[in-house]
Amino acid sequence: MLGYSDVPIVLPPNARSYFGCIEAKYVTAYLEDYVDSHIYNGRSLRSRICHGQYVEKIEKRGDVWIVSARDSEHRVHYFTAYKLAAATGLTSLPYMPAIFQRPGAFKGPICHHKYFGEISRTLLKTPECQNVAVFGAGKSATDMVYESVKQGKTVSWIIRKDGEGPALFLTAPGRGRYKNSIEAGATRWSAYFSPSSFMPQGWLARLIHRTSFGINYLRDKIRQGDRSGRVAAAYRARQGALPGFRDLEPTASAFWFTGPLGLVQYDDFWDTLAQNVQVYRNNISSMKSHSIMLDDGTEIKSDILLCGTGWSAQYPFFSKDLTCSLGLPHHPEDDSLADSQLWNGLVNVAEQQVLADYPILEHPPPHKTAKVPTTSLRMYNGIAPLEDPSVVFLGRVHLSNAFRTSEAQAIWATAYFDGNVKMPPIEQAQRDIAYMNALSRKRYPSHGAAGDYLFFGLVWYTDRLLEEVGLRSHRKGWWADWVEPCLASDFKDTKKEYLEKYRS
């Protein structure tokens, strides 16, 4: 599932791998080499990156986009273009709870997981940093817990009691032809069991999602999927586990994504956590110079606090007016009355259609719903604003695989800027967006309120993008199309196909 279509990831002979899951350092090395080895018009990709510059403002004057950026020496640089691709994605701005922004008496470093790669090679290796506290419940927090234990640290893991709870970890082994469970879930056959706003509504979709036989079969698959991860972890029966290990047992459902999800990537993963980590299901009440106080009075010694607290999906360099007109999420009060009524009406109608297409979504399990103080994302395919064809937003929707998603979006955006992809009429585009928003909310009740959660829709989403461009070289033939995993490497011939189709 890793790597772009034109260059495969090649691992050294001694690389650690667990059912095809590899350490992040190899992906980093791959990307570093990628930007050096790809040269266009005599310049590498790396030479085109302006390092150490922070974008402060993006505005449009007439037909020209103007980007203002400030470097580390406070000098302002200006860039102008007729086309703009905003590719900052969803993981650029760290989110830190207010208590960590004002730590008070705490003297140790407080670090977001964005910087953990550097921290694991520096601060974490110093003898002064022995007691490590990790705050957060998801995959990123778990990764920091695991690595800290592996570096010989005394680790305390704090998971707040009023959140979604610990992550549900899926087992890695695949079956038959599949290297791992992620590959098995990335086939078109498997994709039919996950409601998606981009799924073809043919006979098989109707059989699975609109008949009692199909719905009961799907419910059984959901129960089995949730149970398999819990059984493998053995939260209440693992030999040698510390008492707090059972507090890592999740309540989340993988299908519904009602809590954090992850994949077991090491053969010693569960034993490492169970036998070495003190788990606390409490909220932080205050902090002392070298300790953290929990709301039940527990005091945890800590030389460093690592925060797996997620991201803030914002575009602070756009003005309020541009944010609204481009269809980015914004405060509802910034909408005109006409826009508010239009979109509320469209989404209400779309929700009824979603429930007609996928009746199972009418009855989600118990879950927490995050409050989202903004409108939904109002962009065609989650990429293109309705009112300005000179700008696209890449990486703005949540999907399960960044390599395939980014390559498919890049192909679509190129064709869009070339004029080889046309949006449908405005009324149809608005209905398509409203349906995407509505399904996001119903399909992912804990995370989908912003209308941009398509997580398990990777296959149908990327298929739709290439279908709109008019490309088919990524398809594998009848049987393979159904059972082979959909990877970024499938796109290896799309550049040639595109040039032959549109540059003749």
Short mmCIF file of C-alpha atoms in Angstrom, two decimals:
data_model
loop_
_atom_site.label_atom_id
_atom_site.label_comp_id
_atom_site.label_asym_id
_atom_site.label_seq_id
_atom_site.Cartn_x
_atom_site.Cartn_y
_atom_site.Cartn_z
CA MET A 1 0.00 0.00 0.00
CA LEU A 2 3.08 2.24 0.11
CA GLY A 3 4.82 4.19 -2.63
CA TYR A 4 3.89 6.04 -5.81
CA SER A 5 3.23 4.36 -9.13
CA ASP A 6 6.49 5.26 -10.87
CA VAL A 7 8.98 4.25 -8.16
CA PRO A 8 8.49 1.28 -5.80
CA ILE A 9 9.75 1.32 -2.23
CA VAL A 10 12.85 -0.88 -1.99
CA LEU A 11 13.80 -1.95 1.53
CA PRO A 12 17.28 -2.86 2.74
CA PRO A 13 17.76 -6.60 3.41
CA ASN A 14 17.68 -6.15 7.20
CA ALA A 15 14.55 -3.97 7.27
CA ARG A 16 12.04 -4.89 9.93
CA SER A 17 8.70 -5.83 8.39
CA TYR A 18 5.51 -7.28 9.84
CA PHE A 19 3.06 -8.53 7.22
CA GLY A 20 4.18 -5.76 4.88
CA CYS A 21 4.12 -3.05 7.56
CA ILE A 22 7.44 -1.21 7.71
CA GLU A 23 9.02 1.43 9.92
CA ALA A 24 8.31 5.05 9.09
CA LYS A 25 11.98 5.84 8.53
CA TYR A 26 11.91 3.86 5.28
CA VAL A 27 8.96 5.87 4.00
CA THR A 28 10.81 9.06 4.94
CA ALA A 29 13.91 7.91 3.07
CA TYR A 30 11.74 7.02 0.06
CA LEU A 31 10.19 10.50 -0.04
CA GLU A 32 13.57 12.20 0.42
CA ASP A 33 14.94 10.28 -2.55
CA TYR A 34 11.77 10.92 -4.55
CA VAL A 35 12.11 14.71 -4.48
CA ASP A 36 15.77 14.42 -5.53
CA SER A 37 15.33 11.88 -8.32
CA HIS A 38 12.40 13.53 -10.08
CA ILE A 39 13.73 16.25 -12.36
CA TYR A 40 11.61 18.34 -14.71
CA ASN A 41 12.97 21.01 -17.06
CA GLY A 42 16.36 20.64 -15.40
CA ARG A 43 15.09 21.19 -11.83
CA SER A 44 14.41 18.60 -9.15
CA LEU A 45 11.29 18.66 -7.01
CA ARG A 46 13.44 19.51 -4.00
CA SER A 47 14.84 22.61 -5.68
CA ARG A 48 11.29 23.86 -6.17
CA ILE A 49 10.45 23.67 -2.45
CA CYS A 50 10.91 26.92 -0.52
CA HIS A 51 12.09 25.62 2.83
CA GLY A 52 11.73 27.58 6.03
CA GLN A 53 8.93 29.81 4.79
CA TYR A 54 5.56 30.27 6.45
CA VAL A 55 2.62 31.32 4.30
CA GLU A 56 0.92 34.30 5.95
CA LYS A 57 -1.59 35.34 3.33
CA ILE A 58 -3.10 34.19 0.04
CA GLU A 59 -5.30 36.57 -1.90
CA LYS A 60 -6.62 36.94 -5.42
CA ARG A 61 -6.38 40.13 -7.43
CA GLY A 62 -8.18 39.88 -10.70
CA ASP A 63 -7.06 36.59 -12.25
CA VAL A 64 -3.82 36.38 -10.26
CA TRP A 65 -3.19 34.54 -7.01
CA ILE A 66 -0.68 36.23 -4.69
CA VAL A 67 1.01 34.19 -1.94
CA SER A 68 2.85 36.06 0.81
CA ALA A 69 5.35 34.05 2.84
CA ARG A 70 7.80 34.99 5.58
CA ASP A 71 11.14 33.24 6.11
CA SER A 72 13.08 32.58 9.30
CA GLU A 73 14.78 35.98 9.01
CA HIS A 74 11.38 37.71 8.77
CA ARG A 75 11.79 38.63 5.13
CA VAL A 76 8.59 38.56 3.09
CA HIS A 77 8.51 36.73 -0.25
CA TYR A 78 5.77 37.00 -2.87
CA PHE A 79 4.71 34.35 -5.38
CA THR A 80 2.17 34.92 -8.16
CA ALA A 81 0.29 32.44 -10.34
CA TYR A 82 -2.86 32.01 -12.41
CA LYS A 83 -3.49 28.58 -10.89
CA LEU A 84 -3.23 27.59 -7.22
CA ALA A 85 -3.08 24.14 -5.63
CA ALA A 86 -3.46 24.29 -1.84
CA ALA A 87 -1.94 21.01 -0.71
CA THR A 88 -1.40 21.62 3.01
CA GLY A 89 -3.83 18.82 3.75
CA LEU A 90 -5.22 17.98 7.17
CA THR A 91 -2.04 17.35 9.16
CA SER A 92 -0.08 20.60 9.02
CA LEU A 93 -1.31 22.51 12.08
CA PRO A 94 -0.97 20.64 15.40
CA TYR A 95 -3.90 20.83 17.79
CA MET A 96 -2.93 21.33 21.43
CA PRO A 97 -5.50 21.55 24.26
CA ALA A 98 -5.52 24.83 26.16
CA ILE A 99 -4.00 23.32 29.31
CA PHE A 100 -0.81 22.48 27.36
CA GLN A 101 -0.60 25.92 25.80
CA ARG A 102 -0.41 27.35 29.33
CA PRO A 103 1.50 24.64 31.23
CA GLY A 104 2.16 26.79 34.29
CA ALA A 105 4.68 25.17 36.61
CA PHE A 106 5.64 22.22 34.38
CA LYS A 107 9.34 22.45 33.50
CA GLY A 108 9.67 19.60 31.02
CA PRO A 109 9.14 19.81 27.25
CA ILE A 110 5.57 19.48 25.96
CA CYS A 111 5.72 18.11 22.42
CA HIS A 112 3.11 17.35 19.78
CA HIS A 113 3.46 14.09 17.86
CA LYS A 114 4.26 16.06 14.71
CA TYR A 115 7.77 16.43 16.10
CA PHE A 116 8.16 12.97 17.58
CA GLY A 117 10.49 11.75 14.84
CA GLU A 118 13.08 14.33 15.87
CA ILE A 119 12.35 13.95 19.58
CA SER A 120 12.84 10.18 19.46
CA ARG A 121 16.39 10.75 18.13
CA THR A 122 17.30 13.57 20.52
CA LEU A 123 15.45 14.33 23.76
CA LEU A 124 14.23 10.78 24.26
CA LYS A 125 17.79 9.46 24.19
CA THR A 126 19.05 11.68 27.01
CA PRO A 127 19.35 10.25 30.54
CA GLU A 128 17.51 13.28 31.93
CA CYS A 129 14.42 12.14 30.06
CA GLN A 130 13.48 8.93 31.88
CA ASN A 131 9.85 9.40 32.89
CA VAL A 132 7.66 9.87 29.83
CA ALA A 133 3.98 10.78 29.93
CA VAL A 134 1.89 10.37 26.79
CA PHE A 135 -1.49 12.05 26.45
CA GLY A 136 -3.94 10.85 23.81
CA ALA A 137 -5.82 7.72 22.76
CA GLY A 138 -5.20 7.25 19.06
CA LYS A 139 -2.62 5.64 16.80
CA SER A 140 -0.12 8.50 17.14
CA ALA A 141 -0.21 8.35 20.94
CA THR A 142 0.20 4.57 20.79
CA ASP A 143 3.22 4.86 18.49
CA MET A 144 4.89 7.25 20.95
CA VAL A 145 4.12 4.91 23.86
CA TYR A 146 5.60 1.93 22.02
CA GLU A 147 8.78 3.72 20.93
CA SER A 148 9.33 5.23 24.39
CA VAL A 149 9.16 1.77 25.98
CA LYS A 150 11.55 0.43 23.37
CA GLN A 151 14.01 3.16 24.35
CA GLY A 152 13.90 1.99 27.97
CA LYS A 153 11.75 4.76 29.39
CA THR A 154 9.23 4.57 32.22
CA VAL A 155 5.98 5.31 30.43
CA SER A 156 2.67 6.60 31.75
CA TRP A 157 -0.21 6.74 29.29
CA ILE A 158 -3.04 9.17 30.02
CA ILE A 159 -6.34 8.73 28.17
CA ARG A 160 -9.04 11.16 29.18
CA LYS A 161 -12.19 9.55 30.51
CA ASP A 162 -14.61 11.83 28.65
CA GLY A 163 -13.21 11.15 25.16
CA GLU A 164 -13.80 8.39 22.63
CA GLY A 165 -11.58 5.99 24.52
CA PRO A 166 -8.59 3.92 23.42
CA ALA A 167 -7.99 2.96 19.80
CA LEU A 168 -9.31 -0.25 18.34
CA PHE A 169 -6.37 -2.00 16.69
CA LEU A 170 -7.00 -4.25 13.73
CA THR A 171 -4.92 -7.37 13.26
CA ALA A 172 -2.29 -7.21 10.51
CA PRO A 173 -2.19 -10.72 8.95
CA GLY A 174 -3.90 -11.06 5.62
CA ARG A 175 -5.40 -14.19 4.16
CA GLY A 176 -4.55 -16.02 0.98
CA ARG A 177 -3.15 -13.67 -1.65
CA TYR A 178 -3.09 -10.61 0.63
CA LYS A 179 0.02 -9.54 2.54
CA ASN A 180 -2.01 -7.91 5.28
CA SER A 181 -5.55 -7.04 6.29
CA ILE A 182 -5.26 -3.56 4.77
CA GLU A 183 -4.63 -5.05 1.32
CA ALA A 184 -7.58 -7.39 1.81
CA GLY A 185 -9.80 -4.41 2.57
CA ALA A 186 -8.61 -2.41 -0.45
CA THR A 187 -10.28 -4.55 -3.11
CA ARG A 188 -13.39 -3.54 -5.02
CA TRP A 189 -15.16 -6.59 -3.61
CA SER A 190 -14.44 -5.50 -0.03
CA ALA A 191 -15.28 -1.88 -0.87
CA TYR A 192 -18.87 -2.88 -1.66
CA PHE A 193 -19.43 -3.54 2.05
CA SER A 194 -18.64 0.05 3.04
CA PRO A 195 -21.27 2.69 2.20
CA SER A 196 -19.73 5.43 0.08
CA SER A 197 -21.01 8.49 -1.74
CA PHE A 198 -18.90 7.40 -4.72
CA MET A 199 -20.01 3.75 -4.89
CA PRO A 200 -21.66 2.64 -8.17
CA GLN A 201 -25.31 1.96 -7.35
CA GLY A 202 -25.63 -1.28 -9.29
CA TRP A 203 -27.21 -4.63 -8.47
CA LEU A 204 -24.51 -5.69 -6.00
CA ALA A 205 -24.75 -2.48 -3.98
CA ARG A 206 -28.52 -2.93 -3.84
CA LEU A 207 -28.19 -6.58 -2.79
CA ILE A 208 -25.79 -5.81 0.07
CA HIS A 209 -27.32 -2.59 1.34
CA ARG A 210 -31.02 -2.71 0.51
CA THR A 211 -32.10 -6.29 1.20
CA SER A 212 -32.59 -7.93 4.58
CA PHE A 213 -30.19 -10.70 3.55
CA GLY A 214 -27.43 -8.25 2.66
CA ILE A 215 -27.96 -6.02 5.70
CA ASN A 216 -27.89 -8.98 8.12
CA TYR A 217 -24.75 -10.31 6.44
CA LEU A 218 -23.12 -6.88 6.76
CA ARG A 219 -24.06 -6.61 10.44
CA ASP A 220 -22.44 -9.98 11.07
CA LYS A 221 -19.25 -8.84 9.30
CA ILE A 222 -19.20 -5.70 11.47
CA ARG A 223 -19.47 -7.76 14.67
CA GLN A 224 -16.74 -10.15 13.54
CA GLY A 225 -14.41 -7.32 12.57
CA ASP A 226 -14.77 -5.54 15.92
CA ARG A 227 -14.39 -8.79 17.85
CA SER A 228 -11.22 -10.00 16.08
CA GLY A 229 -9.11 -7.06 17.26
CA ARG A 230 -10.27 -7.44 20.87
CA VAL A 231 -9.64 -11.18 20.88
CA ALA A 232 -6.09 -10.74 19.54
CA ALA A 233 -5.29 -8.16 22.21
CA ALA A 234 -6.62 -10.31 25.08
CA TYR A 235 -7.15 -7.24 27.28
CA ARG A 236 -8.39 -9.25 30.24
CA ALA A 237 -6.36 -12.42 29.82
CA ARG A 238 -2.90 -11.49 28.56
CA GLN A 239 -0.16 -13.13 30.55
CA GLY A 240 2.12 -10.75 32.43
CA ALA A 241 -0.05 -7.70 31.78
CA LEU A 242 -0.08 -4.85 34.25
CA PRO A 243 -3.49 -4.12 35.83
CA GLY A 244 -4.08 -1.01 33.72
CA PHE A 245 -3.80 -2.91 30.43
CA ARG A 246 -7.47 -3.83 30.55
CA ASP A 247 -8.25 -0.11 30.51
CA LEU A 248 -7.04 -0.06 26.90
CA GLU A 249 -10.01 -2.17 25.81
CA PRO A 250 -11.90 -0.02 23.30
CA THR A 251 -15.61 0.53 22.92
CA ALA A 252 -15.25 1.76 19.35
CA SER A 253 -16.58 0.08 16.23
CA ALA A 254 -14.17 -0.17 13.31
CA PHE A 255 -16.92 -0.05 10.68
CA TRP A 256 -18.51 3.06 12.17
CA PHE A 257 -15.17 4.66 13.13
CA THR A 258 -16.66 5.70 16.48
CA GLY A 259 -13.21 5.94 18.04
CA PRO A 260 -9.55 5.92 17.05
CA LEU A 261 -8.42 3.09 14.77
CA GLY A 262 -5.01 1.58 14.15
CA LEU A 263 -3.20 -1.45 12.77
CA VAL A 264 -0.90 -3.71 14.76
CA GLN A 265 2.50 -3.26 13.10
CA TYR A 266 4.88 -5.26 15.32
CA ASP A 267 4.84 -8.85 16.52
CA ASP A 268 5.63 -7.74 20.08
CA PHE A 269 3.13 -4.87 20.06
CA TRP A 270 0.65 -6.12 22.65
CA ASP A 271 3.19 -7.58 25.07
CA THR A 272 5.24 -4.37 24.94
CA LEU A 273 2.22 -2.31 25.96
CA ALA A 274 0.75 -4.80 28.41
CA GLN A 275 3.90 -5.46 30.43
CA ASN A 276 5.53 -2.03 30.50
CA VAL A 277 2.99 0.79 30.47
CA GLN A 278 0.96 2.33 33.28
CA VAL A 279 -2.42 3.32 31.87
CA TYR A 280 -4.60 6.03 33.39
CA ARG A 281 -8.16 6.75 32.26
CA ASN A 282 -8.40 10.21 33.78
CA ASN A 283 -8.39 13.87 32.87
CA ILE A 284 -5.44 16.13 33.68
CA SER A 285 -6.33 18.66 36.37
CA SER A 286 -3.01 20.51 36.78
CA MET A 287 0.75 20.26 36.34
CA LYS A 288 3.69 20.64 38.68
CA SER A 289 7.36 21.17 37.80
CA HIS A 290 8.06 17.50 37.04
CA SER A 291 4.72 15.81 37.48
CA ILE A 292 1.16 15.76 36.18
CA MET A 293 -1.87 15.78 38.44
CA LEU A 294 -4.97 13.80 37.43
CA ASP A 295 -8.51 14.59 38.49
CA ASP A 296 -8.61 11.63 40.90
CA GLY A 297 -5.59 12.98 42.82
CA THR A 298 -3.00 10.71 41.17
CA GLU A 299 0.40 12.34 40.63
CA ILE A 300 2.50 11.08 37.71
CA LYS A 301 6.22 11.78 37.52
CA SER A 302 7.13 13.13 34.13
CA ASP A 303 10.24 14.61 32.51
CA ILE A 304 8.48 15.14 29.18
CA LEU A 305 4.88 15.19 27.99
CA LEU A 306 4.14 13.83 24.52
CA CYS A 307 0.78 14.82 23.05
CA GLY A 308 -1.07 12.71 20.51
CA THR A 309 -3.84 15.28 20.25
CA GLY A 310 -4.51 15.50 16.54
CA TRP A 311 -4.64 18.35 14.08
CA SER A 312 -6.42 21.58 13.29
CA ALA A 313 -7.71 21.51 9.70
CA GLN A 314 -7.59 25.23 8.97
CA TYR A 315 -6.38 27.53 6.23
CA PRO A 316 -5.45 30.65 8.22
CA PHE A 317 -3.89 32.37 5.21
CA PHE A 318 -7.26 32.92 3.49
CA SER A 319 -9.53 35.83 4.41
CA LYS A 320 -12.99 35.17 5.80
CA ASP A 321 -14.61 36.11 2.51
CA LEU A 322 -12.34 33.81 0.48
CA THR A 323 -12.85 30.97 2.96
CA CYS A 324 -16.61 31.23 2.42
CA SER A 325 -16.57 31.68 -1.35
CA LEU A 326 -14.15 28.77 -1.88
CA GLY A 327 -16.37 26.38 0.07
CA LEU A 328 -13.96 25.78 2.93
CA PRO A 329 -15.57 25.07 6.32
CA HIS A 330 -16.47 28.35 8.02
CA HIS A 331 -18.65 29.69 10.79
CA PRO A 332 -22.34 29.30 9.86
CA GLU A 333 -23.05 32.94 10.70
CA ASP A 334 -20.70 33.94 7.86
CA ASP A 335 -23.12 32.41 5.36
CA SER A 336 -25.69 34.59 3.68
CA LEU A 337 -29.29 33.66 4.50
CA ALA A 338 -29.75 32.38 0.96
CA ASP A 339 -26.65 30.15 1.13
CA SER A 340 -27.61 28.83 4.54
CA GLN A 341 -31.10 27.90 3.39
CA LEU A 342 -29.79 26.39 0.14
CA TRP A 343 -27.24 24.09 1.76
CA ASN A 344 -29.42 23.10 4.71
CA GLY A 345 -32.15 22.13 2.29
CA LEU A 346 -29.78 20.20 0.02
CA VAL A 347 -28.23 18.27 2.90
CA ASN A 348 -31.60 17.42 4.42
CA VAL A 349 -32.76 15.96 1.10
CA ALA A 350 -29.42 14.16 0.69
CA GLU A 351 -29.68 12.58 4.14
CA GLN A 352 -32.98 11.00 3.18
CA GLN A 353 -31.39 9.63 0.00
CA VAL A 354 -28.40 8.30 1.95
CA LEU A 355 -30.70 6.39 4.29
CA ALA A 356 -32.66 5.05 1.32
CA ASP A 357 -29.43 3.84 -0.32
CA TYR A 358 -27.90 2.54 2.93
CA PRO A 359 -30.62 1.77 5.53
CA ILE A 360 -28.06 0.40 8.00
CA LEU A 361 -26.80 3.95 8.56
CA GLU A 362 -30.04 4.92 10.27
CA HIS A 363 -29.05 3.02 13.41
CA PRO A 364 -25.43 3.66 14.47
CA PRO A 365 -24.13 2.23 17.75
CA PRO A 366 -23.75 4.44 20.84
CA HIS A 367 -21.07 7.02 20.13
CA LYS A 368 -19.71 10.40 21.00
CA THR A 369 -20.27 13.19 18.50
CA ALA A 370 -17.67 15.91 18.24
CA LYS A 371 -19.04 19.43 18.09
CA VAL A 372 -18.07 21.02 14.78
CA PRO A 373 -18.59 24.80 14.87
CA THR A 374 -18.32 25.17 11.09
CA THR A 375 -20.19 24.40 7.90
CA SER A 376 -19.34 21.31 5.89
CA LEU A 377 -16.76 21.21 3.09
CA ARG A 378 -18.50 22.44 -0.07
CA MET A 379 -16.18 21.36 -2.86
CA TYR A 380 -16.77 19.08 -5.81
CA ASN A 381 -15.04 15.74 -5.15
CA GLY A 382 -13.63 17.43 -2.05
CA ILE A 383 -11.18 19.21 -4.37
CA ALA A 384 -12.70 21.95 -6.50
CA PRO A 385 -14.59 25.07 -5.33
CA LEU A 386 -17.81 25.74 -7.20
CA GLU A 387 -17.12 29.41 -7.86
CA ASP A 388 -13.45 29.48 -8.92
CA PRO A 389 -11.88 27.03 -11.41
CA SER A 390 -8.38 28.42 -10.84
CA VAL A 391 -7.81 26.72 -7.47
CA VAL A 392 -7.90 23.17 -6.10
CA PHE A 393 -7.46 21.74 -2.62
CA LEU A 394 -5.49 18.51 -2.38
CA GLY A 395 -5.46 16.21 0.65
CA ARG A 396 -8.51 17.96 2.10
CA VAL A 397 -10.62 14.81 2.62
CA HIS A 398 -9.96 11.97 5.06
CA LEU A 399 -9.07 8.71 3.29
CA SER A 400 -7.23 5.59 4.37
CA ASN A 401 -4.20 5.70 2.04
CA ALA A 402 -2.33 8.88 1.21
CA PHE A 403 -0.29 7.49 -1.69
CA ARG A 404 -3.18 6.33 -3.86
CA THR A 405 -5.32 9.31 -2.87
CA SER A 406 -2.69 11.94 -3.61
CA GLU A 407 -1.78 10.44 -6.98
CA ALA A 408 -5.42 10.16 -8.06
CA GLN A 409 -6.11 13.74 -6.92
CA ALA A 410 -3.02 14.99 -8.76
CA ILE A 411 -4.20 13.33 -11.99
CA TRP A 412 -7.70 14.79 -11.62
CA ALA A 413 -6.41 18.27 -10.73
CA THR A 414 -4.05 18.26 -13.73
CA ALA A 415 -6.89 17.34 -16.05
CA TYR A 416 -9.12 19.96 -14.39
CA PHE A 417 -6.58 22.73 -14.88
CA ASP A 418 -5.99 21.52 -18.46
CA GLY A 419 -9.72 21.83 -19.14
CA ASN A 420 -10.06 18.08 -19.71
CA VAL A 421 -12.42 17.57 -16.77
CA LYS A 422 -15.62 19.54 -16.54
CA MET A 423 -17.76 19.92 -13.47
CA PRO A 424 -21.40 18.96 -13.89
CA PRO A 425 -23.98 21.78 -14.01
CA ILE A 426 -23.96 23.80 -10.78
CA GLU A 427 -27.22 22.34 -9.43
CA GLN A 428 -25.99 18.78 -9.92
CA ALA A 429 -22.58 19.59 -8.41
CA GLN A 430 -24.32 21.05 -5.35
CA ARG A 431 -26.42 17.89 -4.97
CA ASP A 432 -23.31 15.71 -5.28
CA ILE A 433 -21.54 17.73 -2.59
CA ALA A 434 -24.57 17.61 -0.30
CA TYR A 435 -24.74 13.82 -0.72
CA MET A 436 -21.04 13.52 0.14
CA ASN A 437 -21.60 15.69 3.22
CA ALA A 438 -24.67 13.75 4.31
CA LEU A 439 -23.05 10.36 3.91
CA SER A 440 -19.98 11.54 5.82
CA ARG A 441 -22.22 12.45 8.76
CA LYS A 442 -24.24 9.23 8.72
CA ARG A 443 -21.41 6.85 7.84
CA TYR A 444 -18.94 8.27 10.40
CA PRO A 445 -21.15 9.62 13.22
CA SER A 446 -18.25 10.54 15.51
CA HIS A 447 -16.05 12.25 12.93
CA GLY A 448 -18.04 13.03 9.81
CA ALA A 449 -19.85 16.25 10.77
CA ALA A 450 -17.58 18.39 8.57
CA GLY A 451 -18.67 16.38 5.53
CA ASP A 452 -15.12 15.43 4.54
CA TYR A 453 -14.78 11.95 6.10
CA LEU A 454 -14.52 9.36 3.33
CA PHE A 455 -12.09 7.10 5.18
CA PHE A 456 -13.14 3.64 3.97
CA GLY A 457 -14.16 5.00 0.56
CA LEU A 458 -10.67 4.94 -0.95
CA VAL A 459 -11.47 2.57 -3.82
CA TRP A 460 -14.65 4.23 -5.07
CA TYR A 461 -13.31 7.76 -4.57
CA THR A 462 -10.14 7.20 -6.60
CA ASP A 463 -12.07 5.23 -9.22
CA ARG A 464 -14.44 8.18 -9.63
CA LEU A 465 -11.59 10.64 -10.11
CA LEU A 466 -9.94 8.63 -12.86
CA GLU A 467 -13.29 7.84 -14.47
CA GLU A 468 -14.02 11.56 -14.77
CA VAL A 469 -10.61 12.08 -16.40
CA GLY A 470 -11.46 9.27 -18.83
CA LEU A 471 -8.58 6.93 -17.90
CA ARG A 472 -8.76 3.14 -17.60
CA SER A 473 -5.19 1.83 -17.64
CA HIS A 474 -5.36 1.34 -13.86
CA ARG A 475 -8.08 -1.30 -14.21
CA LYS A 476 -6.91 -4.92 -14.15
CA GLY A 477 -9.46 -6.94 -16.05
CA TRP A 478 -12.68 -8.54 -14.84
CA TRP A 479 -11.58 -10.94 -12.08
CA ALA A 480 -8.48 -9.04 -10.94
CA ASP A 481 -10.54 -5.86 -10.77
CA TRP A 482 -12.64 -7.47 -8.07
CA VAL A 483 -10.04 -9.24 -5.94
CA GLU A 484 -6.71 -7.44 -6.34
CA PRO A 485 -5.91 -4.60 -3.90
CA CYS A 486 -6.17 -1.09 -5.31
CA LEU A 487 -2.73 0.50 -4.97
CA ALA A 488 -1.03 3.65 -6.18
CA SER A 489 1.13 1.42 -8.39
CA ASP A 490 -1.98 0.75 -10.49
CA PHE A 491 -1.52 4.23 -11.93
CA LYS A 492 1.87 3.50 -13.52
CA ASP A 493 0.57 3.87 -17.09
CA THR A 494 -1.84 6.76 -16.54
CA LYS A 495 0.63 9.48 -17.56
CA LYS A 496 1.21 7.85 -20.94
CA GLU A 497 -2.52 7.21 -21.35
CA TYR A 498 -3.35 10.81 -20.47
CA LEU A 499 -0.83 12.27 -22.92
CA GLU A 500 -2.02 9.99 -25.69
CA LYS A 501 -5.63 10.88 -25.01
CA TYR A 502 -5.33 14.65 -24.69
CA ARG A 503 -2.07 15.74 -26.35
CA SER A 504 -2.53 14.09 -29.74
#
